[in-house]
Amino acid sequence: MMGLAFKAYSAEILTHEGVVKQIVAFPHSYGAYSVDAKGLLAIYVEGLPKGCITGQNRVVISVNHPLHNSVLSMALLAKSTGKKVRIAYFNECTIRAGSWDFAYFDLME
């Protein structure tokens, strides 16, 4: 009987509250236009620390993520109304260097 070993890894989740300042969509890699390019959505929130210390103050989610459309809708609503949000992110920058990895998004009252 063979045993399989699995390494469990879980990054710390951090949260931040503030106002959405900017929403940007862009391809993961810049260069020639391609409909097959991996897309990313970045949400900038006032006062959010820079990603992995030296990056940008944004949280990034892939357009292929199951929550992408919901997160985009909520972020646009928050930006247009000025409502405060709580954004959670993993304490790592693996989706895009210098940008926090998305965990969850909460539109506050």
Coordinates of C-alpha atoms in Angstrom, one line a residue:
M1 CA 0.0 0.0 0.0
M2 CA 1.4 3.4 -0.9
G3 CA 0.9 6.4 1.2
L4 CA 0.7 9.9 -0.2
A5 CA 2.0 12.9 1.7
F6 CA 0.4 16.2 1.2
K7 CA 1.8 19.5 2.4
A8 CA -0.9 21.8 3.8
Y9 CA -0.2 25.5 3.3
S10 CA -2.4 28.3 4.3
A11 CA -1.4 32.0 3.9
E12 CA -2.5 34.5 6.5
I13 CA -5.6 36.5 5.6
L14 CA -5.5 40.2 6.3
T15 CA -8.4 42.7 6.1
H16 CA -8.6 46.4 5.3
E17 CA -11.5 48.8 5.4
G18 CA -11.7 51.9 3.2
V19 CA -13.2 53.5 0.1
V20 CA -12.6 52.1 -3.4
K21 CA -10.4 54.6 -5.2
Q22 CA -9.8 52.9 -8.5
I23 CA -10.8 49.7 -10.4
V24 CA -8.5 48.5 -13.2
A25 CA -8.8 45.5 -15.6
F26 CA -5.7 44.4 -17.6
P27 CA -4.0 41.3 -19.1
H28 CA -1.6 39.4 -16.9
S29 CA 1.2 39.9 -19.4
Y30 CA 1.5 42.9 -21.6
G31 CA 2.5 42.5 -25.2
A32 CA 0.6 41.6 -28.3
Y33 CA -3.2 41.5 -28.1
S34 CA -4.6 38.1 -27.5
V35 CA -8.1 36.9 -26.6
D36 CA -6.5 34.0 -24.8
A37 CA -4.6 36.2 -22.4
K38 CA -5.3 35.7 -18.7
G39 CA -7.2 38.7 -17.4
L40 CA -6.9 40.4 -14.0
L41 CA -9.0 42.9 -12.0
A42 CA -7.3 45.2 -9.5
I43 CA -9.2 47.0 -6.8
Y44 CA -7.4 50.0 -5.1
V45 CA -8.7 50.8 -1.6
E46 CA -7.8 54.0 0.2
G47 CA -5.0 53.3 2.8
L48 CA -4.4 49.7 1.7
P49 CA -0.7 48.8 2.3
K50 CA 1.5 48.2 -0.7
G51 CA 1.5 44.6 -1.9
C52 CA 4.3 42.6 -0.5
I53 CA 5.9 45.8 0.9
T54 CA 7.2 47.3 -2.4
G55 CA 4.2 46.8 -4.8
Q56 CA 1.0 48.7 -5.3
N57 CA -1.9 49.3 -2.9
R58 CA -4.3 47.0 -4.6
V59 CA -5.9 43.5 -4.4
V60 CA -6.0 41.4 -7.6
I61 CA -8.5 38.8 -8.7
S62 CA -8.4 36.7 -11.9
V63 CA -11.2 37.2 -14.3
N64 CA -11.5 33.4 -14.3
H65 CA -12.2 33.4 -10.5
P66 CA -15.8 32.2 -9.8
L67 CA -16.5 35.4 -7.8
H68 CA -15.0 37.8 -10.3
N69 CA -18.4 39.1 -11.7
S70 CA -19.8 39.6 -8.1
V71 CA -16.7 41.3 -6.9
L72 CA -16.6 43.6 -9.9
S73 CA -20.3 44.5 -9.4
M74 CA -19.8 45.2 -5.7
A75 CA -16.6 47.2 -6.4
L76 CA -18.3 49.4 -9.0
L77 CA -21.2 50.0 -6.7
A78 CA -18.8 51.0 -3.9
K79 CA -16.9 53.3 -6.1
S80 CA -20.0 55.0 -7.5
T81 CA -21.6 55.5 -4.1
G82 CA -18.5 56.1 -2.0
K83 CA -19.6 53.4 0.4
K84 CA -16.9 51.8 2.7
V85 CA -15.7 48.3 1.9
R86 CA -13.9 45.6 3.7
I87 CA -11.4 43.8 1.5
A88 CA -9.6 40.7 2.6
Y89 CA -6.4 39.5 1.0
F90 CA -3.9 36.7 1.4
N91 CA -0.6 37.9 2.8
E92 CA 1.2 37.0 -0.5
C93 CA 1.5 38.3 -4.1
T94 CA 1.3 35.2 -6.3
I95 CA -1.4 36.3 -8.8
R96 CA 0.6 39.4 -9.8
A97 CA 3.9 40.5 -8.4
G98 CA 3.5 43.4 -6.0
S99 CA -0.3 43.0 -5.7
W100 CA -2.2 41.3 -2.9
D101 CA -4.1 38.1 -3.7
F102 CA -7.9 38.4 -3.3
A103 CA -9.6 36.6 -0.4
Y104 CA -13.0 38.3 -0.1
F105 CA -14.9 41.5 -0.6
D106 CA -17.6 43.1 1.7
L107 CA -19.7 46.1 0.9
M108 CA -20.3 47.7 4.3
E109 CA -23.4 49.6 5.4

